[in-house]
Short mmCIF file of C-alpha atoms in Angstrom, two decimals:
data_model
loop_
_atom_site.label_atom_id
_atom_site.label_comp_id
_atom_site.label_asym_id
_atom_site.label_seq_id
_atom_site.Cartn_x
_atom_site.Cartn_y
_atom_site.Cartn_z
CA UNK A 20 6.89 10.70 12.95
CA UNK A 21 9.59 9.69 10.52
CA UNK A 22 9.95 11.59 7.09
CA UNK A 23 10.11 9.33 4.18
CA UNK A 24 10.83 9.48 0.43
CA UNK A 25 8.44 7.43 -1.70
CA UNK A 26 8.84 6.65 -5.52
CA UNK A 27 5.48 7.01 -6.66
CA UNK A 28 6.12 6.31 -10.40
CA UNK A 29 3.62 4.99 -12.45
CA UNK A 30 1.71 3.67 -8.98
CA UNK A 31 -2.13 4.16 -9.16
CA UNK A 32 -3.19 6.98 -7.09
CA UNK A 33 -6.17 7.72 -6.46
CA UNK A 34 -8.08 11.23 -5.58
CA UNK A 35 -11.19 11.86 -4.43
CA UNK A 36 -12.53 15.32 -4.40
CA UNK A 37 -12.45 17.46 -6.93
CA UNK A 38 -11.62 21.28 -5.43
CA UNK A 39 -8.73 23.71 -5.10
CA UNK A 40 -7.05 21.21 -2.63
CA UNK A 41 -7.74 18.41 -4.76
CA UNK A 42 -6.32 20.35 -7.61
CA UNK A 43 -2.83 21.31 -5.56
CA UNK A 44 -2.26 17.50 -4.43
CA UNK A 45 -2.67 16.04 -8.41
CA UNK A 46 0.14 18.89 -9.35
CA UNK A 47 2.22 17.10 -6.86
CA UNK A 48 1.32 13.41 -7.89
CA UNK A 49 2.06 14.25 -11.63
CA UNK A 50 5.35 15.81 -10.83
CA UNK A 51 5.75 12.74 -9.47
CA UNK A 52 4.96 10.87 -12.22
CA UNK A 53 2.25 8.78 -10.64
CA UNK A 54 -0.82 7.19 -12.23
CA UNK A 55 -3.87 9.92 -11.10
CA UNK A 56 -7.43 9.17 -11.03
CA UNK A 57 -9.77 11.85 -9.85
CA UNK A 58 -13.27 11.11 -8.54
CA UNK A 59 -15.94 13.51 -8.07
CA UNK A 60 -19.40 14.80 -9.44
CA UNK A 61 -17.55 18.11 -10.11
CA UNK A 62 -13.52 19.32 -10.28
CA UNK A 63 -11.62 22.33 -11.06
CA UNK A 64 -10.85 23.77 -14.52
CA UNK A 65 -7.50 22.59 -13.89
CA UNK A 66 -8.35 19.25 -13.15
CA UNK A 67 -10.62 19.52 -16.30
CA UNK A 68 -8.00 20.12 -18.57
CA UNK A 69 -5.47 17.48 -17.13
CA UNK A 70 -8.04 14.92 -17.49
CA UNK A 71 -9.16 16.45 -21.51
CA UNK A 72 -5.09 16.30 -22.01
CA UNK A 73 -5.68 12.78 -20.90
CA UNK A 74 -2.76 13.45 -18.21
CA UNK A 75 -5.08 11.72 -15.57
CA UNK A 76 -8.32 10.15 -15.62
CA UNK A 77 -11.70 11.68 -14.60
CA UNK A 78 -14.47 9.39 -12.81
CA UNK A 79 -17.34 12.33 -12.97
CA UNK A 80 -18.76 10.74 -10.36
CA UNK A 81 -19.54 10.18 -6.43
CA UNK A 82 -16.68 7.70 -4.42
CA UNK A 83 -17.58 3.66 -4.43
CA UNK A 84 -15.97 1.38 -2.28
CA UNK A 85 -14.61 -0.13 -4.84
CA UNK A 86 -12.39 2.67 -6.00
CA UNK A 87 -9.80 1.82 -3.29
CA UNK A 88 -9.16 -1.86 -4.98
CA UNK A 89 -5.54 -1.89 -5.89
CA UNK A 90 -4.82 1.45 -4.94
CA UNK A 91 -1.38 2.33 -3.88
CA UNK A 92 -1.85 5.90 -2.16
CA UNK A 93 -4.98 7.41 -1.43
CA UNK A 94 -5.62 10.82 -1.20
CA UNK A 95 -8.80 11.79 0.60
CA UNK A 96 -9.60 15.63 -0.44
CA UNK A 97 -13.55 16.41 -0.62
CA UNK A 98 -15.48 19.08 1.73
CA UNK A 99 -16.94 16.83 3.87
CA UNK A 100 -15.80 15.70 7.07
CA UNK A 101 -18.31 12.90 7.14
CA UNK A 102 -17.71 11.67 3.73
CA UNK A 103 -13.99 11.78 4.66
CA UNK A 104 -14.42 9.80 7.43
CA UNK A 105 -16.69 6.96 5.27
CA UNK A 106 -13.62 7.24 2.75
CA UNK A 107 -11.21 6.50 5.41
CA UNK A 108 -12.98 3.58 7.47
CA UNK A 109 -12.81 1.96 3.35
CA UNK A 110 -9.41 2.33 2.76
CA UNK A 111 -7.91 -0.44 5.47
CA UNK A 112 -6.47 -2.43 2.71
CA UNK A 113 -4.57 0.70 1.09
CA UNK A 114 -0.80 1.11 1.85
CA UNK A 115 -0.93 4.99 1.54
CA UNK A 116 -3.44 7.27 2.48
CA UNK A 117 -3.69 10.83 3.19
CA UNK A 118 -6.83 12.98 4.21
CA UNK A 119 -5.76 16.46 3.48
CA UNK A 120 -8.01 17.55 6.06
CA UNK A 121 -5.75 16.57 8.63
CA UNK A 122 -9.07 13.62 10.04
CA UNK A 123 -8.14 10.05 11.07
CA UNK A 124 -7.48 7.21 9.14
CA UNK A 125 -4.60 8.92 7.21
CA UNK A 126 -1.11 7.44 7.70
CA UNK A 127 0.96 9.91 5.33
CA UNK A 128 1.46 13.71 5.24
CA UNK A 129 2.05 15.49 1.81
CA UNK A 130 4.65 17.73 2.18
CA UNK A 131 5.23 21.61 0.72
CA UNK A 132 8.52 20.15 -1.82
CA UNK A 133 10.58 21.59 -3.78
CA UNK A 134 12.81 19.85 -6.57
CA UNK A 135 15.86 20.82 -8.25
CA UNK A 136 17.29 17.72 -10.07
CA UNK A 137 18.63 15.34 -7.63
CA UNK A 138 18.03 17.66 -5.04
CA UNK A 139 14.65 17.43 -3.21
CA UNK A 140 13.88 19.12 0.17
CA UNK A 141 10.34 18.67 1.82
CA UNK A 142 8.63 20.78 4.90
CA UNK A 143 5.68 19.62 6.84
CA UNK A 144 3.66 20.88 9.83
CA UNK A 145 1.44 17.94 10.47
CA UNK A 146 -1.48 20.12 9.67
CA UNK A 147 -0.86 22.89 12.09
CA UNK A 148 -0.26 25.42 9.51
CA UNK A 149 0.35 24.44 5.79
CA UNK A 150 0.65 28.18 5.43
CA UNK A 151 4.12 28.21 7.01
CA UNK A 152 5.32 24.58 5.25
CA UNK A 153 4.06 27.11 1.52
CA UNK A 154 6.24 29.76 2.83
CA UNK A 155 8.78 27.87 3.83
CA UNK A 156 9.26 26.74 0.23
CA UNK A 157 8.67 29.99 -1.28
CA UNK A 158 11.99 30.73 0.68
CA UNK A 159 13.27 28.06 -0.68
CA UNK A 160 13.12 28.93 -4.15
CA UNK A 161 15.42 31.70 -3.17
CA UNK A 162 17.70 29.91 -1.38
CA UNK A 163 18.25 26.67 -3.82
CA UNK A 164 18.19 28.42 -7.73
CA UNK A 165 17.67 26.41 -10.75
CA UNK A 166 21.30 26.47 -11.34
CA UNK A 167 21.30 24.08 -8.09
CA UNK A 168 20.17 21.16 -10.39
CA UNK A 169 23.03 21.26 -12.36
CA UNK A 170 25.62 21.61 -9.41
CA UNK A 171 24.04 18.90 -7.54
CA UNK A 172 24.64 16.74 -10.92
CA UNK A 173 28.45 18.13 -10.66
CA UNK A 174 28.60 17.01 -7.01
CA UNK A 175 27.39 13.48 -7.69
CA UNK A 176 29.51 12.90 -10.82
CA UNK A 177 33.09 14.44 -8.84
CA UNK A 178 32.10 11.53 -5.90
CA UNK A 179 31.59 8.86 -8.51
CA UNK A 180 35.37 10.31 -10.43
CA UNK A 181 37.10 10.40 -6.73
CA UNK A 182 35.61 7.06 -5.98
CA UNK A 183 37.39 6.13 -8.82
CA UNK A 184 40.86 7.69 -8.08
CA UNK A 185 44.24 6.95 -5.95
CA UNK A 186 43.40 9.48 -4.23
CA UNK A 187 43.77 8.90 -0.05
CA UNK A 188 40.60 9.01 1.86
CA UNK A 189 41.87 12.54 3.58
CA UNK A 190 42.44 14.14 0.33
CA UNK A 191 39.02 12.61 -1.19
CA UNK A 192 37.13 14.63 1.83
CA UNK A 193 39.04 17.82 1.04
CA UNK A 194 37.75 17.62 -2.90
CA UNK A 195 34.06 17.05 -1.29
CA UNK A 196 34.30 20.01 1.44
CA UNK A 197 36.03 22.06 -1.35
CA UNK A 198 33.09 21.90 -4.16
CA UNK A 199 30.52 22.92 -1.14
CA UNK A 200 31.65 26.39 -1.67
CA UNK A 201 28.65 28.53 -3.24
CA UNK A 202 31.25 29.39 -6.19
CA UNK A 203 31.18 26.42 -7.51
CA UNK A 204 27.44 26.86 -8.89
CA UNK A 205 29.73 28.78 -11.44
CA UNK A 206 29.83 25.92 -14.60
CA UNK A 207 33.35 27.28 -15.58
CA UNK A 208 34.48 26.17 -12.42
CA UNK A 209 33.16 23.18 -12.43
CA UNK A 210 34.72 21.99 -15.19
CA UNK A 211 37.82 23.35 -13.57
CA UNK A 212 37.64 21.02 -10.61
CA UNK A 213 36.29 18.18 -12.97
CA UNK A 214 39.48 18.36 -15.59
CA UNK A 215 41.72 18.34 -12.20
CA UNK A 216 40.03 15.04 -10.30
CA UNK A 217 40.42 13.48 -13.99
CA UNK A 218 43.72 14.49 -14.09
CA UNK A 219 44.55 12.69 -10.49
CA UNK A 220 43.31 9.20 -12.00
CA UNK A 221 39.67 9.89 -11.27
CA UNK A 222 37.99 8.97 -14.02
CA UNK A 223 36.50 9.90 -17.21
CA UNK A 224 34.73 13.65 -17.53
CA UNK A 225 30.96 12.76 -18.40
CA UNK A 226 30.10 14.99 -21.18
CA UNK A 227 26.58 17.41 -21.24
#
């Protein structure tokens, strides 16, 4: 199985269930920007209020077959094993689907992510233990700091300034080993290595 990043942006997405799990996989759609519809006779307080807040819509409701027409991802999240195998053997014509339950017919996992900026890093355990992918991330959070979106920002505009400069190829990799040092998560030095790459032809400084 091959890891892949998808832009889900304003694609219709579709839910069905309306529990805890349900609940955890729209937080992860609407981070992701996506267009959320939720269908069930009954969701979460959480789900609730997103869909009062008009942040996704709300079919109170039992799953039709037609609720897969001109769906982009599917996300197959009730109780049921049977219902989520009915769901599945519907949802031929959908590019992405994903039964959180781990059943057949699903062609994409959901990862544990976490996002800082540019910077995304993803864990998955194809079901064995989602536990461990949650955990994984918590560590994470640890490891990458918010401060990382803002280096990661520095790192990509110092490429696009070297790209830029006179500078040999050999001297261009030393600049990009260099700013892998943990220090420069500091923003004072950052501008540091910034005002010297400009100063070497590389560019202008992009401004915050």
């Amino acid at each position: 199985m091959i890891s892949l990043s998808v832009d889900l942006a304003r694609q219709p997405v579709v839910v069905v269930g309306g529990g805890k799990v349900a609940s955890k996989r729209v937080r992860v759609l609407q981070e992701e920007k996506a267009r959320v519809t939720v269908v069930s006779p009954t969701v979460t307080n959480e789900l609730k209020q997103r869909a009062e807040a008009g942040e996704i819509r709300w079919l109170n409701r039992s799953f039709e077959a037609s609720d897969v027409r001109d769906v982009f991802l599917l996300v197959i999240a009730t109780d049921d094993g049977d219902t989520n195998d009915s769901i599945a053997r519907l949802a031929n014509g959908v590019p992405l689907v994903n039964r959180a339950d781990g059943g057949t017919g699903g062609n994409l996992q959901i990862p544990a992510q976490l996002s800082r900026g540019k910077l995304n890093l993803s864990v998955t355990t194809q079901g064995a233990s989602p536990k461990l992918a949650s955990r994984l991330r918590e560590e994470w959070e640890k490891q990458f700091p918010p401060a990382y979106e803002a280096y990661v920002d520095f790192l990509y505009e110092c490429r696009h300034m070297l790209k830029a400069s006179p500078l040999s190829g050999t001297e261009k990799d030393h600049y990009l080993e260099r700013m892998l040092d943990p220090s420069y998560l500091e923003q004072e030095k950052q501008w540091v290595m910034k005002d010297e790459i400009h100063n070497k032809g590389g560019g202008t400084i992009c401004q915050d």
